[in-house]
Amino acid sequence: CIQLFERQLAVANGSAVNNFFVGNAYLHQKQPEKALLCFQQVLTINQYSPDRYYHDDSEYYLALSYLANDQLE
């Protein structure tokens, strides 16, 4: 599953939707350091987009990624 999302991400890295789902896949696979990058990318993309896809959800999962990565501060 992650390989499929990674291929999509390679084609459309500027997609908040792709980054969101890849981040969730990484988090589910216990790879929080990679998930962090994806959720941060969603928030960055959404700064310049009126759509703000998965913005609130990305903030939530970003926090979970920090916790899973033992980054409590």
PDB file of N, CA and C in Angstrom:
ATOM      1  N   CYS A   1       0.825  -1.191   0.000  1.00  0.00           N
ATOM      2  CA  CYS A   1       0.000   0.000   0.000  1.00  0.00           C
ATOM      3  C   CYS A   1       0.869   1.255   0.000  1.00  0.00           C
ATOM      4  N   ILE A   2       1.891   1.273   0.858  1.00  0.00           N
ATOM      5  CA  ILE A   2       2.748   2.457   0.932  1.00  0.00           C
ATOM      6  C   ILE A   2       3.442   2.696  -0.406  1.00  0.00           C
ATOM      7  N   GLN A   3       3.858   1.628  -1.085  1.00  0.00           N
ATOM      8  CA  GLN A   3       4.537   1.797  -2.369  1.00  0.00           C
ATOM      9  C   GLN A   3       3.639   2.495  -3.383  1.00  0.00           C
ATOM     10  N   LEU A   4       2.367   2.141  -3.391  1.00  0.00           N
ATOM     11  CA  LEU A   4       1.435   2.784  -4.309  1.00  0.00           C
ATOM     12  C   LEU A   4       1.307   4.275  -3.999  1.00  0.00           C
ATOM     13  N   PHE A   5       1.140   4.608  -2.723  1.00  0.00           N
ATOM     14  CA  PHE A   5       1.042   6.017  -2.342  1.00  0.00           C
ATOM     15  C   PHE A   5       2.347   6.757  -2.619  1.00  0.00           C
ATOM     16  N   GLU A   6       3.485   6.100  -2.404  1.00  0.00           N
ATOM     17  CA  GLU A   6       4.768   6.751  -2.670  1.00  0.00           C
ATOM     18  C   GLU A   6       4.922   7.072  -4.152  1.00  0.00           C
ATOM     19  N   ARG A   7       4.447   6.168  -5.015  1.00  0.00           N
ATOM     20  CA  ARG A   7       4.490   6.445  -6.458  1.00  0.00           C
ATOM     21  C   ARG A   7       3.616   7.647  -6.798  1.00  0.00           C
ATOM     22  N   GLN A   8       2.436   7.699  -6.185  1.00  0.00           N
ATOM     23  CA  GLN A   8       1.555   8.849  -6.398  1.00  0.00           C
ATOM     24  C   GLN A   8       2.209  10.127  -5.898  1.00  0.00           C
ATOM     25  N   LEU A   9       2.900  10.032  -4.777  1.00  0.00           N
ATOM     26  CA  LEU A   9       3.569  11.194  -4.202  1.00  0.00           C
ATOM     27  C   LEU A   9       4.697  11.671  -5.107  1.00  0.00           C
ATOM     28  N   ALA A  10       5.397  10.722  -5.731  1.00  0.00           N
ATOM     29  CA  ALA A  10       6.473  11.084  -6.647  1.00  0.00           C
ATOM     30  C   ALA A  10       5.935  11.846  -7.859  1.00  0.00           C
ATOM     31  N   VAL A  11       4.741  11.493  -8.286  1.00  0.00           N
ATOM     32  CA  VAL A  11       4.125  12.145  -9.443  1.00  0.00           C
ATOM     33  C   VAL A  11       3.532  13.497  -9.047  1.00  0.00           C
ATOM     34  N   ALA A  12       2.895  13.548  -7.885  1.00  0.00           N
ATOM     35  CA  ALA A  12       2.188  14.770  -7.469  1.00  0.00           C
ATOM     36  C   ALA A  12       2.552  15.126  -6.038  1.00  0.00           C
ATOM     37  N   ASN A  13       3.814  15.494  -5.803  1.00  0.00           N
ATOM     38  CA  ASN A  13       4.274  15.812  -4.451  1.00  0.00           C
ATOM     39  C   ASN A  13       3.570  17.037  -3.887  1.00  0.00           C
ATOM     40  N   GLY A  14       3.088  17.903  -4.752  1.00  0.00           N
ATOM     41  CA  GLY A  14       2.418  19.102  -4.286  1.00  0.00           C
ATOM     42  C   GLY A  14       0.969  18.889  -3.899  1.00  0.00           C
ATOM     43  N   SER A  15       0.562  17.644  -3.774  1.00  0.00           N
ATOM     44  CA  SER A  15      -0.824  17.337  -3.443  1.00  0.00           C
ATOM     45  C   SER A  15      -0.984  17.117  -1.939  1.00  0.00           C
ATOM     46  N   ALA A  16      -1.812  17.930  -1.335  1.00  0.00           N
ATOM     47  CA  ALA A  16      -2.083  17.769   0.096  1.00  0.00           C
ATOM     48  C   ALA A  16      -2.750  16.427   0.371  1.00  0.00           C
ATOM     49  N   VAL A  17      -3.624  16.011  -0.529  1.00  0.00           N
ATOM     50  CA  VAL A  17      -4.346  14.752  -0.353  1.00  0.00           C
ATOM     51  C   VAL A  17      -3.376  13.575  -0.364  1.00  0.00           C
ATOM     52  N   ASN A  18      -2.472  13.533  -1.351  1.00  0.00           N
ATOM     53  CA  ASN A  18      -1.491  12.445  -1.410  1.00  0.00           C
ATOM     54  C   ASN A  18      -0.610  12.425  -0.175  1.00  0.00           C
ATOM     55  N   ASN A  19      -0.115  13.576   0.233  1.00  0.00           N
ATOM     56  CA  ASN A  19       0.737  13.641   1.418  1.00  0.00           C
ATOM     57  C   ASN A  19      -0.013  13.180   2.661  1.00  0.00           C
ATOM     58  N   PHE A  20      -1.272  13.534   2.754  1.00  0.00           N
ATOM     59  CA  PHE A  20      -2.067  13.127   3.919  1.00  0.00           C
ATOM     60  C   PHE A  20      -2.175  11.611   4.005  1.00  0.00           C
ATOM     61  N   PHE A  21      -2.501  10.971   2.896  1.00  0.00           N
ATOM     62  CA  PHE A  21      -2.676   9.527   2.933  1.00  0.00           C
ATOM     63  C   PHE A  21      -1.356   8.777   3.081  1.00  0.00           C
ATOM     64  N   VAL A  22      -0.287   9.281   2.493  1.00  0.00           N
ATOM     65  CA  VAL A  22       1.028   8.658   2.683  1.00  0.00           C
ATOM     66  C   VAL A  22       1.442   8.803   4.146  1.00  0.00           C
ATOM     67  N   GLY A  23       1.205   9.969   4.727  1.00  0.00           N
ATOM     68  CA  GLY A  23       1.523  10.176   6.146  1.00  0.00           C
ATOM     69  C   GLY A  23       0.768   9.208   7.041  1.00  0.00           C
ATOM     70  N   ASN A  24      -0.492   8.992   6.745  1.00  0.00           N
ATOM     71  CA  ASN A  24      -1.270   8.029   7.528  1.00  0.00           C
ATOM     72  C   ASN A  24      -0.732   6.612   7.371  1.00  0.00           C
ATOM     73  N   ALA A  25      -0.339   6.259   6.167  1.00  0.00           N
ATOM     74  CA  ALA A  25       0.228   4.926   5.940  1.00  0.00           C
ATOM     75  C   ALA A  25       1.531   4.757   6.729  1.00  0.00           C
ATOM     76  N   TYR A  26       2.385   5.780   6.690  1.00  0.00           N
ATOM     77  CA  TYR A  26       3.628   5.717   7.462  1.00  0.00           C
ATOM     78  C   TYR A  26       3.344   5.608   8.959  1.00  0.00           C
ATOM     79  N   LEU A  27       2.407   6.371   9.440  1.00  0.00           N
ATOM     80  CA  LEU A  27       2.087   6.333  10.869  1.00  0.00           C
ATOM     81  C   LEU A  27       1.566   4.961  11.260  1.00  0.00           C
ATOM     82  N   HIS A  28       0.733   4.391  10.425  1.00  0.00           N
ATOM     83  CA  HIS A  28       0.187   3.058  10.682  1.00  0.00           C
ATOM     84  C   HIS A  28       1.289   1.990  10.658  1.00  0.00           C
ATOM     85  N   GLN A  29       2.309   2.198   9.827  1.00  0.00           N
ATOM     86  CA  GLN A  29       3.415   1.252   9.717  1.00  0.00           C
ATOM     87  C   GLN A  29       4.530   1.540  10.733  1.00  0.00           C
ATOM     88  N   LYS A  30       4.230   2.407  11.702  1.00  0.00           N
ATOM     89  CA  LYS A  30       5.173   2.763  12.762  1.00  0.00           C
ATOM     90  C   LYS A  30       6.457   3.405  12.220  1.00  0.00           C
ATOM     91  N   GLN A  31       6.258   4.333  11.301  1.00  0.00           N
ATOM     92  CA  GLN A  31       7.349   5.134  10.746  1.00  0.00           C
ATOM     93  C   GLN A  31       7.028   6.615  10.949  1.00  0.00           C
ATOM     94  N   PRO A  32       6.974   7.054  12.210  1.00  0.00           N
ATOM     95  CA  PRO A  32       6.511   8.414  12.483  1.00  0.00           C
ATOM     96  C   PRO A  32       7.401   9.511  11.922  1.00  0.00           C
ATOM     97  N   GLU A  33       8.699   9.238  11.765  1.00  0.00           N
ATOM     98  CA  GLU A  33       9.581  10.276  11.240  1.00  0.00           C
ATOM     99  C   GLU A  33       9.214  10.609   9.797  1.00  0.00           C
ATOM    100  N   LYS A  34       8.810   9.611   9.022  1.00  0.00           N
ATOM    101  CA  LYS A  34       8.362   9.865   7.650  1.00  0.00           C
ATOM    102  C   LYS A  34       6.976  10.486   7.643  1.00  0.00           C
ATOM    103  N   ALA A  35       6.138  10.065   8.567  1.00  0.00           N
ATOM    104  CA  ALA A  35       4.794  10.635   8.668  1.00  0.00           C
ATOM    105  C   ALA A  35       4.861  12.126   8.976  1.00  0.00           C
ATOM    106  N   LEU A  36       5.767  12.507   9.869  1.00  0.00           N
ATOM    107  CA  LEU A  36       5.938  13.926  10.215  1.00  0.00           C
ATOM    108  C   LEU A  36       6.148  14.778   8.976  1.00  0.00           C
ATOM    109  N   LEU A  37       7.035  14.325   8.108  1.00  0.00           N
ATOM    110  CA  LEU A  37       7.335  15.095   6.900  1.00  0.00           C
ATOM    111  C   LEU A  37       6.110  15.254   6.012  1.00  0.00           C
ATOM    112  N   CYS A  38       5.327  14.201   5.899  1.00  0.00           N
ATOM    113  CA  CYS A  38       4.125  14.265   5.059  1.00  0.00           C
ATOM    114  C   CYS A  38       3.091  15.223   5.627  1.00  0.00           C
ATOM    115  N   PHE A  39       2.840  15.137   6.920  1.00  0.00           N
ATOM    116  CA  PHE A  39       1.829  16.015   7.515  1.00  0.00           C
ATOM    117  C   PHE A  39       2.291  17.476   7.525  1.00  0.00           C
ATOM    118  N   GLN A  40       3.588  17.699   7.699  1.00  0.00           N
ATOM    119  CA  GLN A  40       4.111  19.061   7.613  1.00  0.00           C
ATOM    120  C   GLN A  40       3.947  19.601   6.193  1.00  0.00           C
ATOM    121  N   GLN A  41       4.133  18.714   5.207  1.00  0.00           N
ATOM    122  CA  GLN A  41       3.958  19.118   3.811  1.00  0.00           C
ATOM    123  C   GLN A  41       2.507  19.501   3.529  1.00  0.00           C
ATOM    124  N   VAL A  42       1.573  18.758   4.086  1.00  0.00           N
ATOM    125  CA  VAL A  42       0.145  19.102   3.912  1.00  0.00           C
ATOM    126  C   VAL A  42      -0.110  20.505   4.435  1.00  0.00           C
ATOM    127  N   LEU A  43       0.387  20.801   5.622  1.00  0.00           N
ATOM    128  CA  LEU A  43       0.154  22.121   6.215  1.00  0.00           C
ATOM    129  C   LEU A  43       0.816  23.224   5.399  1.00  0.00           C
ATOM    130  N   THR A  44       1.988  22.944   4.856  1.00  0.00           N
ATOM    131  CA  THR A  44       2.676  23.924   4.016  1.00  0.00           C
ATOM    132  C   THR A  44       1.896  24.175   2.727  1.00  0.00           C
ATOM    133  N   ILE A  45       1.460  23.105   2.079  1.00  0.00           N
ATOM    134  CA  ILE A  45       0.681  23.242   0.840  1.00  0.00           C
ATOM    135  C   ILE A  45      -0.593  24.030   1.111  1.00  0.00           C
ATOM    136  N   ASN A  46      -1.235  23.748   2.219  1.00  0.00           N
ATOM    137  CA  ASN A  46      -2.507  24.398   2.534  1.00  0.00           C
ATOM    138  C   ASN A  46      -2.364  25.888   2.827  1.00  0.00           C
ATOM    139  N   GLN A  47      -1.164  26.335   3.163  1.00  0.00           N
ATOM    140  CA  GLN A  47      -0.953  27.777   3.374  1.00  0.00           C
ATOM    141  C   GLN A  47      -1.231  28.561   2.097  1.00  0.00           C
ATOM    142  N   TYR A  48      -1.003  27.908   0.949  1.00  0.00           N
ATOM    143  CA  TYR A  48      -1.116  28.589  -0.338  1.00  0.00           C
ATOM    144  C   TYR A  48      -2.327  28.121  -1.150  1.00  0.00           C
ATOM    145  N   SER A  49      -3.207  27.369  -0.516  1.00  0.00           N
ATOM    146  CA  SER A  49      -4.360  26.827  -1.216  1.00  0.00           C
ATOM    147  C   SER A  49      -5.656  27.243  -0.518  1.00  0.00           C
ATOM    148  N   PRO A  50      -6.637  27.664  -1.280  1.00  0.00           N
ATOM    149  CA  PRO A  50      -7.910  28.015  -0.653  1.00  0.00           C
ATOM    150  C   PRO A  50      -8.690  26.786  -0.181  1.00  0.00           C
ATOM    151  N   ASP A  51      -8.343  25.608  -0.682  1.00  0.00           N
ATOM    152  CA  ASP A  51      -9.091  24.396  -0.351  1.00  0.00           C
ATOM    153  C   ASP A  51      -8.762  23.825   1.021  1.00  0.00           C
ATOM    154  N   ARG A  52      -7.494  23.895   1.416  1.00  0.00           N
ATOM    155  CA  ARG A  52      -7.032  23.419   2.735  1.00  0.00           C
ATOM    156  C   ARG A  52      -7.493  21.981   3.021  1.00  0.00           C
ATOM    157  N   TYR A  53      -7.229  21.083   2.065  1.00  0.00           N
ATOM    158  CA  TYR A  53      -7.606  19.680   2.219  1.00  0.00           C
ATOM    159  C   TYR A  53      -6.950  19.044   3.430  1.00  0.00           C
ATOM    160  N   TYR A  54      -7.747  18.403   4.256  1.00  0.00           N
ATOM    161  CA  TYR A  54      -7.290  17.624   5.414  1.00  0.00           C
ATOM    162  C   TYR A  54      -6.427  18.444   6.384  1.00  0.00           C
ATOM    163  N   HIS A  55      -6.644  19.734   6.426  1.00  0.00           N
ATOM    164  CA  HIS A  55      -5.799  20.595   7.267  1.00  0.00           C
ATOM    165  C   HIS A  55      -5.935  20.257   8.757  1.00  0.00           C
ATOM    166  N   ASP A  56      -7.155  20.256   9.258  1.00  0.00           N
ATOM    167  CA  ASP A  56      -7.355  19.970  10.686  1.00  0.00           C
ATOM    168  C   ASP A  56      -6.920  18.550  11.028  1.00  0.00           C
ATOM    169  N   ASP A  57      -7.237  17.615  10.160  1.00  0.00           N
ATOM    170  CA  ASP A  57      -6.822  16.226  10.388  1.00  0.00           C
ATOM    171  C   ASP A  57      -5.311  16.108  10.390  1.00  0.00           C
ATOM    172  N   SER A  58      -4.639  16.850   9.519  1.00  0.00           N
ATOM    173  CA  SER A  58      -3.182  16.795   9.454  1.00  0.00           C
ATOM    174  C   SER A  58      -2.544  17.339  10.725  1.00  0.00           C
ATOM    175  N   GLU A  59      -3.137  18.380  11.292  1.00  0.00           N
ATOM    176  CA  GLU A  59      -2.621  18.890  12.566  1.00  0.00           C
ATOM    177  C   GLU A  59      -2.733  17.827  13.657  1.00  0.00           C
ATOM    178  N   TYR A  60      -3.842  17.127  13.677  1.00  0.00           N
ATOM    179  CA  TYR A  60      -4.058  16.065  14.661  1.00  0.00           C
ATOM    180  C   TYR A  60      -3.046  14.927  14.469  1.00  0.00           C
ATOM    181  N   TYR A  61      -2.914  14.451  13.233  1.00  0.00           N
ATOM    182  CA  TYR A  61      -2.000  13.338  12.980  1.00  0.00           C
ATOM    183  C   TYR A  61      -0.539  13.762  13.100  1.00  0.00           C
ATOM    184  N   LEU A  62      -0.258  15.028  12.857  1.00  0.00           N
ATOM    185  CA  LEU A  62       1.096  15.533  13.083  1.00  0.00           C
ATOM    186  C   LEU A  62       1.440  15.426  14.566  1.00  0.00           C
ATOM    187  N   ALA A  63       0.495  15.794  15.422  1.00  0.00           N
ATOM    188  CA  ALA A  63       0.704  15.670  16.867  1.00  0.00           C
ATOM    189  C   ALA A  63       0.912  14.207  17.259  1.00  0.00           C
ATOM    190  N   LEU A  64       0.113  13.303  16.695  1.00  0.00           N
ATOM    191  CA  LEU A  64       0.302  11.878  16.977  1.00  0.00           C
ATOM    192  C   LEU A  64       1.664  11.394  16.503  1.00  0.00           C
ATOM    193  N   SER A  65       2.118  11.906  15.374  1.00  0.00           N
ATOM    194  CA  SER A  65       3.433  11.523  14.853  1.00  0.00           C
ATOM    195  C   SER A  65       4.549  11.984  15.786  1.00  0.00           C
ATOM    196  N   TYR A  66       4.417  13.212  16.295  1.00  0.00           N
ATOM    197  CA  TYR A  66       5.414  13.693  17.265  1.00  0.00           C
ATOM    198  C   TYR A  66       5.434  12.794  18.501  1.00  0.00           C
ATOM    199  N   LEU A  67       4.273  12.437  18.989  1.00  0.00           N
ATOM    200  CA  LEU A  67       4.198  11.561  20.167  1.00  0.00           C
ATOM    201  C   LEU A  67       4.810  10.185  19.870  1.00  0.00           C
ATOM    202  N   ALA A  68       4.501   9.631  18.716  1.00  0.00           N
ATOM    203  CA  ALA A  68       5.035   8.317  18.345  1.00  0.00           C
ATOM    204  C   ALA A  68       6.541   8.371  18.135  1.00  0.00           C
ATOM    205  N   ASN A  69       7.052   9.546  17.812  1.00  0.00           N
ATOM    206  CA  ASN A  69       8.493   9.732  17.586  1.00  0.00           C
ATOM    207  C   ASN A  69       9.194  10.192  18.864  1.00  0.00           C
ATOM    208  N   ASP A  70       8.483  10.150  19.996  1.00  0.00           N
ATOM    209  CA  ASP A  70       9.010  10.578  21.295  1.00  0.00           C
ATOM    210  C   ASP A  70       9.485  12.022  21.308  1.00  0.00           C
ATOM    211  N   GLN A  71       8.828  12.872  20.525  1.00  0.00           N
ATOM    212  CA  GLN A  71       9.107  14.297  20.529  1.00  0.00           C
ATOM    213  C   GLN A  71       7.969  14.979  21.288  1.00  0.00           C
ATOM    214  N   LEU A  72       8.128  15.056  22.588  1.00  0.00           N
ATOM    215  CA  LEU A  72       7.048  15.537  23.433  1.00  0.00           C
ATOM    216  C   LEU A  72       7.011  17.059  23.573  1.00  0.00           C
ATOM    217  N   GLU A  73       8.030  17.737  23.150  1.00  0.00           N
ATOM    218  CA  GLU A  73       8.048  19.204  23.290  1.00  0.00           C
ATOM    219  C   GLU A  73       7.677  19.879  22.005  1.00  0.00           C
TER     220      GLU A  73
END
